Coordinates of C-alpha atoms and ligand atoms in Angstrom, one line a residue:
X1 CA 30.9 42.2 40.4
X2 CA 29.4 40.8 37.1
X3 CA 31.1 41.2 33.6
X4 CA 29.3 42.3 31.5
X5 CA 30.3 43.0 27.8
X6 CA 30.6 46.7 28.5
X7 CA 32.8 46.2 31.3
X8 CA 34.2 42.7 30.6
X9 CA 36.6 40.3 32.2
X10 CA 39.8 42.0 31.7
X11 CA 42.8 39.7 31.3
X12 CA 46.8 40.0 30.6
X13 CA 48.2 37.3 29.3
X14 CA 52.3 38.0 29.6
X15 CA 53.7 36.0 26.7
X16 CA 52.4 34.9 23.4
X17 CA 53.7 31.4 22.7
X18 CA 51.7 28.6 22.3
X19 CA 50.5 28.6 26.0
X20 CA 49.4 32.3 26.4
X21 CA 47.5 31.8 23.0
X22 CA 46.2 28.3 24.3
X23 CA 45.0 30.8 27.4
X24 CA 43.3 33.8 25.1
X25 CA 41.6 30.6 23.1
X26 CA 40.2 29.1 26.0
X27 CA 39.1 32.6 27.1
X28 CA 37.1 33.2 23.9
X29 CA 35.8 29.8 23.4
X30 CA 33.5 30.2 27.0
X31 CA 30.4 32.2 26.2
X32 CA 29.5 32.7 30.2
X33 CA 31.8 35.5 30.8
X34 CA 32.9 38.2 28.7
X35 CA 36.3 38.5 28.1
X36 CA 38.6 41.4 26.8
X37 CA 42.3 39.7 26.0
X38 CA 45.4 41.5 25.8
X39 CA 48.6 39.4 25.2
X40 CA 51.7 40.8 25.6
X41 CA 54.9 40.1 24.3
X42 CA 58.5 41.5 24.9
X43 CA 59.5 40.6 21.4
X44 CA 57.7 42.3 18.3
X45 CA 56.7 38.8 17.2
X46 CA 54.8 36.5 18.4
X47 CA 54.7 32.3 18.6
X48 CA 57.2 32.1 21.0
X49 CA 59.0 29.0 20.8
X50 CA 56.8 27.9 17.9
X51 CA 59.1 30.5 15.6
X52 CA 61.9 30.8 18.2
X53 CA 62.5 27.1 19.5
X54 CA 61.2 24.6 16.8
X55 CA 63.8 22.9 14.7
X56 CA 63.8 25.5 11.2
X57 CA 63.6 21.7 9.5
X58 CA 60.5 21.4 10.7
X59 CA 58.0 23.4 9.0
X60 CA 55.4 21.6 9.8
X61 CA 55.1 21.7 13.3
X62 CA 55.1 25.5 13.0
X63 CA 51.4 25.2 10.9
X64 CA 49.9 25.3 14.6
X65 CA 50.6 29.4 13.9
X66 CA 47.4 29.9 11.4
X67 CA 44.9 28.8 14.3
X68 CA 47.0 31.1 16.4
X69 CA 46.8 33.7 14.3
X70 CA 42.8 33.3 14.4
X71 CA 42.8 33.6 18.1
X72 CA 45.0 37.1 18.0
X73 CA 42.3 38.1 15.4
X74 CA 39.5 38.1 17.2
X75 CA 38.0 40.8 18.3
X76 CA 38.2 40.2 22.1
X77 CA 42.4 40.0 21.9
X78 CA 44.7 42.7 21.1
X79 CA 48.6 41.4 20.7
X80 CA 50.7 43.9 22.3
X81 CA 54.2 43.4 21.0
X82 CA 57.3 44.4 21.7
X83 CA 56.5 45.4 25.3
X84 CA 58.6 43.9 28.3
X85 CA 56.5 42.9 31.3
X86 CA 58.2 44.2 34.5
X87 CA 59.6 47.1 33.2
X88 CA 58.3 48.8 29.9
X89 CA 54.8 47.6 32.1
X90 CA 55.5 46.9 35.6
X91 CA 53.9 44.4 37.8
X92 CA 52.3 47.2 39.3
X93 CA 50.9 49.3 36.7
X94 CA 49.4 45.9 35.1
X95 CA 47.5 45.4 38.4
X96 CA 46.1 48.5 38.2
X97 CA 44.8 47.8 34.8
X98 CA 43.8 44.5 34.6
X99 CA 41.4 42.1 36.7
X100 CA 43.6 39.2 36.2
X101 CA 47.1 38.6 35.2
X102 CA 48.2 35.2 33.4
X103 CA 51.5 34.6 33.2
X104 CA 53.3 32.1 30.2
X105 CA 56.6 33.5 29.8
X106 CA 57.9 29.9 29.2
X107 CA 61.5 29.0 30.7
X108 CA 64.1 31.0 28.3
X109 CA 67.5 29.7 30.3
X110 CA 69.1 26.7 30.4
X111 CA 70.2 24.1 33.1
X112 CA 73.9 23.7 33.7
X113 CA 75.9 20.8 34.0
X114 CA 77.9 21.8 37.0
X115 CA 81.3 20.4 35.7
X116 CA 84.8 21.8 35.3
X117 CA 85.4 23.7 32.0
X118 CA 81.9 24.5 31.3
X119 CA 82.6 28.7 30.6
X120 CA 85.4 27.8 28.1
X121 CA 85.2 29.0 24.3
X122 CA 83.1 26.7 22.6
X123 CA 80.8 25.3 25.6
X124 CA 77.3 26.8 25.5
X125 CA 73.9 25.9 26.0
X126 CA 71.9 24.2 23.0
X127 CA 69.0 26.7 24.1
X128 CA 71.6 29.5 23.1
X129 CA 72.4 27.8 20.2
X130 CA 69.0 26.8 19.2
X131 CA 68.1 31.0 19.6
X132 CA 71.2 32.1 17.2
X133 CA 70.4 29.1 14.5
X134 CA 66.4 30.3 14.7
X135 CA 67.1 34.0 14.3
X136 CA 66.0 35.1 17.7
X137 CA 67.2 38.7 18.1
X138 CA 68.7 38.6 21.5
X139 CA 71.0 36.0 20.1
X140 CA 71.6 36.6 16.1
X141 CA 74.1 39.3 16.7
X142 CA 76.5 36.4 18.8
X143 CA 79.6 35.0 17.0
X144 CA 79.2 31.4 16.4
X145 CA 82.6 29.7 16.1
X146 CA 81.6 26.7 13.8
X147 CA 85.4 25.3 13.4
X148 CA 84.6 22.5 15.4
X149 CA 85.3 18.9 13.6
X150 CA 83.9 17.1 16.5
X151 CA 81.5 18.4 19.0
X152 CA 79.6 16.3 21.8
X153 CA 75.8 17.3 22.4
X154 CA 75.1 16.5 26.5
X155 CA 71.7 14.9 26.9
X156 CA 69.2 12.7 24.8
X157 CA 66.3 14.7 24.3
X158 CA 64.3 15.9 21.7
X159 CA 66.3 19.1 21.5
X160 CA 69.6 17.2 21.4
X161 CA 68.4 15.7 18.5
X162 CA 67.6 18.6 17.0
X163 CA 71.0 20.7 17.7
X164 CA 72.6 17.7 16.1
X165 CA 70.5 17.2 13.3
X166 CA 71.0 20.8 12.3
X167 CA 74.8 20.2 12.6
X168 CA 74.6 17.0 10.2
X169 CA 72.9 18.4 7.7
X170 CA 74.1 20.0 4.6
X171 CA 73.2 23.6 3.2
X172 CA 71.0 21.8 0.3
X173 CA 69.1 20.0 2.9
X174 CA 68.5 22.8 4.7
X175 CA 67.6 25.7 2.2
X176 CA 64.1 24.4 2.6
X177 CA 63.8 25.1 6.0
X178 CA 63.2 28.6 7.7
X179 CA 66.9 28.7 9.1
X180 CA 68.3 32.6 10.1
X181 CA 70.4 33.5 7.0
X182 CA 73.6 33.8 9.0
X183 CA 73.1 30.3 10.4
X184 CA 73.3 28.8 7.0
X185 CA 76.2 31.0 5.8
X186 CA 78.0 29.7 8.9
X187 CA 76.7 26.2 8.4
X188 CA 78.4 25.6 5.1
X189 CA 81.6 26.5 6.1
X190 CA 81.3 24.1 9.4
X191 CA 83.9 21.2 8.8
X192 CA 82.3 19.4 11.5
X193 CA 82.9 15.3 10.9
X194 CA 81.6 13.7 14.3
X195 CA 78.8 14.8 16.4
X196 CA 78.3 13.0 19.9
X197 CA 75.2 12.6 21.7
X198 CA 75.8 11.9 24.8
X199 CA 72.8 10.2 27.3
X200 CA 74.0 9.0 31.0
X201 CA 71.8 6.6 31.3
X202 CA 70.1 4.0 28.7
X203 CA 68.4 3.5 25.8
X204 CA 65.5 2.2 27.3
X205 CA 65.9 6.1 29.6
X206 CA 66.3 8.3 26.5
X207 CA 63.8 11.1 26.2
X208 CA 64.0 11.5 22.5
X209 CA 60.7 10.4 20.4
X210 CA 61.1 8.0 17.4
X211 CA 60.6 10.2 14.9
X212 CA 63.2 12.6 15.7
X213 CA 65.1 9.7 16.0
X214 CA 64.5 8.1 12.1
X215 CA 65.8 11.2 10.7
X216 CA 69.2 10.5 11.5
X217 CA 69.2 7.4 9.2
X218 CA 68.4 10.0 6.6
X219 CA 70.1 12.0 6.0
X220 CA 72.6 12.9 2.9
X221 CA 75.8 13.2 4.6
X222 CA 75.5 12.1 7.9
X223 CA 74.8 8.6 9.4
X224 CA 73.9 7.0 12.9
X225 CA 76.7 5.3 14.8
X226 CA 75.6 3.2 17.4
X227 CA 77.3 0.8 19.6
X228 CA 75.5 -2.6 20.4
X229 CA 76.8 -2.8 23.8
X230 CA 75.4 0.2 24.5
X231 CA 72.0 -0.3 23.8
X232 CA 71.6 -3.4 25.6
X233 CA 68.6 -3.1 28.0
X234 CA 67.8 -4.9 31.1
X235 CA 64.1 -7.5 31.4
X236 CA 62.4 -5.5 33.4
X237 CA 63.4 -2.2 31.1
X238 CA 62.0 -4.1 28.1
X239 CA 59.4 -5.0 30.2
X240 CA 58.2 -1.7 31.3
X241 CA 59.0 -0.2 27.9
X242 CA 55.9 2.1 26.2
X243 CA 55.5 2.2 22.8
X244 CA 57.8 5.2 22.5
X245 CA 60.6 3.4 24.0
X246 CA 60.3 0.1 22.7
X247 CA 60.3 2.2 19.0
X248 CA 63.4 3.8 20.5
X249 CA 64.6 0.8 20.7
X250 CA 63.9 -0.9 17.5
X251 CA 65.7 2.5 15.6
X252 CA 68.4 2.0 17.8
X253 CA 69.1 -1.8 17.1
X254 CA 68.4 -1.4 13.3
X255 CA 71.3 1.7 13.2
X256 CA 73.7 -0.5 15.3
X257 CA 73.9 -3.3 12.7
X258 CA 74.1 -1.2 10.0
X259 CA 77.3 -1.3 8.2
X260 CA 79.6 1.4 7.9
X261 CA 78.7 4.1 4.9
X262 CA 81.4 6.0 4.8
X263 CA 79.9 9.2 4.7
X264 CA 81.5 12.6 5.5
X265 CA 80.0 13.0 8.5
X266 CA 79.0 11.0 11.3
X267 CA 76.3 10.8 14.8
X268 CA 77.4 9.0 17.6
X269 CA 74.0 8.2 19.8
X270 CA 76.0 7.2 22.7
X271 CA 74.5 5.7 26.5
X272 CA 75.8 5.3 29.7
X273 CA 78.1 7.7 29.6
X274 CA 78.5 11.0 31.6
X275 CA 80.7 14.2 31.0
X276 CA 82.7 15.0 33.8
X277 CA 84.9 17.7 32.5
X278 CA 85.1 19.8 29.5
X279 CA 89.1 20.1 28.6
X280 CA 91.0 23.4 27.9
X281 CA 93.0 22.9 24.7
X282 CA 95.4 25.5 26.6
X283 CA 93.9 28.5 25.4
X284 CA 90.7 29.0 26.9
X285 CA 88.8 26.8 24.3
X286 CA 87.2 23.7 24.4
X287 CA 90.1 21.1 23.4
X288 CA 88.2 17.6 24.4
X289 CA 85.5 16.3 26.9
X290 CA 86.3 13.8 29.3
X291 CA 83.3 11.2 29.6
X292 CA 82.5 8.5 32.2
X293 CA 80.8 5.4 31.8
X294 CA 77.8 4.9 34.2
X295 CA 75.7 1.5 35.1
X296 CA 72.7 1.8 36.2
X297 CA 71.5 1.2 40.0
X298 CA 68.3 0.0 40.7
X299 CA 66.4 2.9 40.6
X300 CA 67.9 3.6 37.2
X301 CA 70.0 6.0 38.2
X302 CA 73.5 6.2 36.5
X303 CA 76.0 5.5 38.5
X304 CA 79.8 6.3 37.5
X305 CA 81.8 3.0 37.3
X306 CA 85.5 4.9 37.5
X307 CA 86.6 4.3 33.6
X308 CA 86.8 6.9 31.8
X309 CA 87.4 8.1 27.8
X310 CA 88.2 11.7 26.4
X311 CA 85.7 12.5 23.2
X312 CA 87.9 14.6 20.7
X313 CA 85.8 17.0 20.4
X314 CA 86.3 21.4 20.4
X315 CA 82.8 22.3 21.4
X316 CA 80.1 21.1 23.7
X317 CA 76.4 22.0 23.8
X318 CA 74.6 21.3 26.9
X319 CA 71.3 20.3 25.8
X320 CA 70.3 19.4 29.6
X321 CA 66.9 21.3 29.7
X322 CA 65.5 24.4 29.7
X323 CA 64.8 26.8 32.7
X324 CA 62.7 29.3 33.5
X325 CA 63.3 33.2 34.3
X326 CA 61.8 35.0 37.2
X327 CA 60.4 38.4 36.3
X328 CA 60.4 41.2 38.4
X329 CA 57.0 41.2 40.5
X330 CA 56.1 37.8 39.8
X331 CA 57.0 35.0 42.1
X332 CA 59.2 32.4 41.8
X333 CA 60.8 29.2 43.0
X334 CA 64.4 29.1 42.3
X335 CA 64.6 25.3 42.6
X336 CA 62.6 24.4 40.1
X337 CA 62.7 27.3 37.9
X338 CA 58.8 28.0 38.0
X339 CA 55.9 30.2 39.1
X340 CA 55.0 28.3 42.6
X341 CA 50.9 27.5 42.1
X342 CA 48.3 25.3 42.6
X343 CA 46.9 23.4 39.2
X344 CA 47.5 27.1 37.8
X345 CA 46.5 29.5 40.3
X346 CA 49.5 31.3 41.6
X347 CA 50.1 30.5 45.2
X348 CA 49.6 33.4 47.8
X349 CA 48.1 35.6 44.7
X350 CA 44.8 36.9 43.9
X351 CA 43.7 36.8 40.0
X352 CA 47.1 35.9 38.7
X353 CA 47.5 32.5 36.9
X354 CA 49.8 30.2 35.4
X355 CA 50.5 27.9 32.1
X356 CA 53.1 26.1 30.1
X357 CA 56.8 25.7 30.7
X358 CA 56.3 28.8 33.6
X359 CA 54.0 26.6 35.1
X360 CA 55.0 22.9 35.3
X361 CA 58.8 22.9 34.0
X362 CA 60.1 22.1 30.4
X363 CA 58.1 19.3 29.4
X364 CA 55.9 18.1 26.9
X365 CA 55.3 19.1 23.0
X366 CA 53.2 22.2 22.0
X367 CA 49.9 20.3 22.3
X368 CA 50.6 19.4 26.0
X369 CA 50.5 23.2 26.7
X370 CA 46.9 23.7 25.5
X371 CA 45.4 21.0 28.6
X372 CA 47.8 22.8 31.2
X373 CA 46.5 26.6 30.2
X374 CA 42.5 25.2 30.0
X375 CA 43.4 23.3 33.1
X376 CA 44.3 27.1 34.5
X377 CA 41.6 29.3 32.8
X378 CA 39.1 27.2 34.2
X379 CA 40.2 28.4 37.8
X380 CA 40.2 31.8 36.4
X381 CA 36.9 31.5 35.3
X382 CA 35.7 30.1 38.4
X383 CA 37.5 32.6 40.5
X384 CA 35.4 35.2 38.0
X385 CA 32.2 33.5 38.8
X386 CA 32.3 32.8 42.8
X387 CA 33.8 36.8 43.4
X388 CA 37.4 36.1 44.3
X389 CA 38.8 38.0 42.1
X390 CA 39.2 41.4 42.6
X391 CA 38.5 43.5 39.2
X392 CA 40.0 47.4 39.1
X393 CA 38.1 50.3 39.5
X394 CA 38.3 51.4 36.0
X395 CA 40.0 49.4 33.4
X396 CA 40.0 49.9 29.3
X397 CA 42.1 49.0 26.5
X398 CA 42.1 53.0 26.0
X399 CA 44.2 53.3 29.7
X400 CA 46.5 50.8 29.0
X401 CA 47.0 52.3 25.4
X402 CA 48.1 55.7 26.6
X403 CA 50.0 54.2 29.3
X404 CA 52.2 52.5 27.2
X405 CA 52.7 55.7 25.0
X406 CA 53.8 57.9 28.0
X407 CA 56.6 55.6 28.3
X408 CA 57.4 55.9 24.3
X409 CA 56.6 52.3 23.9
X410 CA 56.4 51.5 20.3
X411 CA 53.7 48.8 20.7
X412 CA 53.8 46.2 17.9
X413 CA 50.3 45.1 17.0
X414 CA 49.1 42.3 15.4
X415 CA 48.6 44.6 11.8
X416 CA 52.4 45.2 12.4
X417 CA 53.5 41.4 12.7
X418 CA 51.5 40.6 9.7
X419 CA 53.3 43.1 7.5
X420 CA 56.9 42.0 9.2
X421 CA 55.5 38.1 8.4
X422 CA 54.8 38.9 4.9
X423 CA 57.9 40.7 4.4
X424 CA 59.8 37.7 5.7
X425 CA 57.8 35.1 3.3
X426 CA 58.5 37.6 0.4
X427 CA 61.8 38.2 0.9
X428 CA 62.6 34.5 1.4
X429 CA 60.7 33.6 -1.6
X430 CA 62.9 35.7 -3.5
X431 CA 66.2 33.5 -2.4
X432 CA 63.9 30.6 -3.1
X433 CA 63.8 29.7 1.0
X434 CA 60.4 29.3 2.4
X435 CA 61.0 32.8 4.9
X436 CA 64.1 35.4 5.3
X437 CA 63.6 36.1 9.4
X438 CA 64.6 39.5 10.5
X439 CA 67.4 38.8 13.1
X440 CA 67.3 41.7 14.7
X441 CA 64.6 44.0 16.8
X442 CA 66.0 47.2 14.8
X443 CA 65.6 45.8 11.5
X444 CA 62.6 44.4 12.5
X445 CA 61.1 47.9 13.7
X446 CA 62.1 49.5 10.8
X447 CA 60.7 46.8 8.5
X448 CA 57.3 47.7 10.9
X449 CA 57.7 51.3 11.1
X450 CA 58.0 51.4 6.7
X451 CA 54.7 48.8 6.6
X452 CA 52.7 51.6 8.5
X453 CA 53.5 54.0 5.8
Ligands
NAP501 P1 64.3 16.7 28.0 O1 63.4 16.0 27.0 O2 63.9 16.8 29.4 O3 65.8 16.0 27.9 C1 66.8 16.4 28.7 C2 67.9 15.4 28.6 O4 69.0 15.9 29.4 C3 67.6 14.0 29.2 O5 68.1 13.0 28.4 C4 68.3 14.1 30.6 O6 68.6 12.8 31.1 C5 69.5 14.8 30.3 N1 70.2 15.4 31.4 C6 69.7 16.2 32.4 N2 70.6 16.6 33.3 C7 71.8 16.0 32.8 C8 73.1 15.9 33.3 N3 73.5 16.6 34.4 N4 74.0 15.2 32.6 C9 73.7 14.5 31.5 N5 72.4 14.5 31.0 C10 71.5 15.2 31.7 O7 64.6 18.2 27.5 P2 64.7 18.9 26.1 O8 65.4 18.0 25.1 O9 65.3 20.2 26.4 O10 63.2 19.1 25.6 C11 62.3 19.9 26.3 C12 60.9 19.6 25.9 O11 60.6 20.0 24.6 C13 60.6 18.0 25.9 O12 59.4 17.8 26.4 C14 60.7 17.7 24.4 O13 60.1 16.6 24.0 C15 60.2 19.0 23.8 N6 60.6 19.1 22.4 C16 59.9 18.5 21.4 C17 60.3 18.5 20.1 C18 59.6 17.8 19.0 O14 58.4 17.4 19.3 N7 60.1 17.6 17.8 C19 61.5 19.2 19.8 C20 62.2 19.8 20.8 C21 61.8 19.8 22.1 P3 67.8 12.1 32.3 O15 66.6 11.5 31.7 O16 68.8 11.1 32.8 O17 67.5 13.2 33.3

């Protein structure tokens, strides 16, 4: 079958973060096939981890949204918000409807650290705790106990900076980012005094880029402890070192010989060291977090060298990685917490597709994910071209439309999102914040439901 532009190439693209709009992008950009784009999302927003995951500090990073908002504008793409894949659509239904499915529903879970004490009061994931601080409506509503006055961070990634960062700061510092509202209420009543971040292997292994890194030497309240010791790297380590690591490095080195400041609050950047057992303070909370210092082998893997410390600390964030979901209908490797495919092409599927975190795991910056979902379109595209697909009888935005409406779906467009957006911006200006988020889906709806008059 040829597409033409009265019966175009008709695509679903299940999840509207950076990769799924990296997808729709690369759609529109070819000129050889015509395309018709829906990209579905279960939340009524879209972004993704762009509005859901980046640090609220870090405004600029989220500036990626305005060519975003340009591909969900263009004619050829509908957003279809607030509309869960698998059930509100089922796998089914959407491949009766579509000629290809793409899948970059990211990894919303977290790794776990496997370790005794990890369910007790005040031990949670830094992806949960990332969700509640950005305003992310399936976790706003939580309690966050921020009585904590020290608190370890597991891992030495960019997130773990981030979690910790957000903890050192002060309410002044962070008024000009686009934190949730009840975030910063909780936030300035936190009397937390010493955050640990905890890597189990060494500097020269950390994940964490140097930027993220600098911040910690400035900030108002906080400052970097590191211990000399710790940071010592082997030759062939310094030898091997990219430019990332060996600017790692030089951070690291200038924040050990600093002297002490004496300010209020504290972060520990500690290596070689591994948790092996978060401690119950008798009541079913976090009361301290026994740690084990590693060396490393000569793979450089940590190895636990039998002396041990406890970290006084009443609340531990596993910031260990991300994971991804399975979805009903869509297939999935438990192991690695991914689609199973080929460059992008879902294994033992015809006309469904990959990209992003779904895809390859939870690596890489936001930029990384536009390569990976070209790298995928491109077999779409060929697949288009040489016949393997196999389009639907009959397929139209119209179908899908009053599909949707027999189930009562109250599909969010992109018309909607603006007006919630601009509602946000507005009422945030008001407080002098750059954006208020809505925290919750309700409000958020209503917000909607009042901008359609
Ligand atoms: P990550 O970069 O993969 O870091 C995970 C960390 O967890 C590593 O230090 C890893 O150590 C450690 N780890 C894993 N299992 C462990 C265990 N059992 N015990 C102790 N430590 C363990 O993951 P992430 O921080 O979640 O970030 C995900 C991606 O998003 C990354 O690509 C990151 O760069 C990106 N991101 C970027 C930004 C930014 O650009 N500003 C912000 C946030 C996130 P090993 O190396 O020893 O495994």
């Amino acid at each position: 079958m040829t597409f033409t532009p009265d019966r175009p190439l008709r695509v679903l693209v299940v999840g509207s973060g950076p990769s799924g709009i990296f997808a729709a992008d690369a759609l529109i950009k070819q000129t050889e096939i015509p395309v018709q784009i829906d990209v579905l999302d279960r939340l009524p927003t879209p972004y993704g981890l762009v509005r859901y995951g980046v640090a609220p500090d870090h405004l600029k990073i989220k500036s990626v949204t305005a060519g975003f908002e340009k591909t969900l504008s263009d004619p050829r793409v509908r957003f279809l918000g607030n509309v869960s894949f698998g059930t509100e659509l089922t796998y089914d239904e959407a491949k009766g409807h579509y000629d290809a499915l793409f899948y970059t529903f990211g990894a919303s879970s977290d790794r776990r650290l496997g370790i005794p004490g990890e369910d007790l009061t005040g031990s949670m994931s830094a992806t949960e705790f990332v969700a509640w601080y950005n305003g992310h409506p399936d976790a706003a509503a939580r309690e966050m106990l921020l009585s904590a006055t020290g608190v370890a961070v597991v891992g030495v990634g960019n997130v773990a900076l981030d979690v910790s960062r957000i903890l050192s700061k002060t309410v002044t510092e962070l008024r000009d980012s686009d934190i949730a509202g009840h975030a910063l209420d909780a936030l300035e009543h936190s009397p937390v005094k010493d955050v640990w971040i905890l890597g189990r292997r060494g500097a020269a292994q950390a994940k964490f880029t140097t930027r993220e890194l600098r911040e910690f030497g400035e900030l108002h309240l906080s400052e970097p402890v590191v211990r000399p010791e710790e940071i010592q790297v082997s030759q062939a380590d310094e030898e091997a070192a990219d430019s990332t690591v060996k600017k790692n490095l030089e951070v690291l080195r200038a924040f050990a010989a600093r002297a002490p400041e004496d300010k209020a609050r504290r972060l520990h950047l500690r290596f070689l060291v591994s948790p092996v057992e978060i401690l119950d303070d008798g009541h079913g909370h976090v009361g301290g977090l026994k740690v084990e210092r590693n060396r490393l082998d000569e793979s450089g893997s940590a190895v636990g060298t039998g002396e041990y410390e406890v970290l006084p600390v009443q609340m531990v964030l596993r910031s260990v990685g991300y994971r991804g979901v399975q979805i009903q209908g869509v297939p999935f490797d438990p192991s690695r917490g991914v689609i199973p495919n080929e460059q992008g092409r879902v294994t033992g599927r015809v006309g469904e597709y990959t990209a992003g975190w779904i895809k390859r795991g939870p690596s890489g910056v936001i930029g990384t994910n536009k390569a990976d979902a070209v790298e995928s379109v491109k077999l779409l595209l060929e697949d288009a071209r040489n016949g393997t697909l196999q389009p639907v009888q009959s397929s139209s935005r119209e179908r899908i439309d009053a599909l949707l409406s027999a189930k009562a779906v109250d599909v969010v467009t992109l018309a909607d999102w603006k007006a919630l957006d601009a509602h946000e911006l507005m009422t945030g200006q008001a407080q002098g914040r750059p954006r208020a988020k809505v925290p919750s889906k309700a409000q958020m709806l209503e917000v909607i439901r009042g901008g359609r008059g």
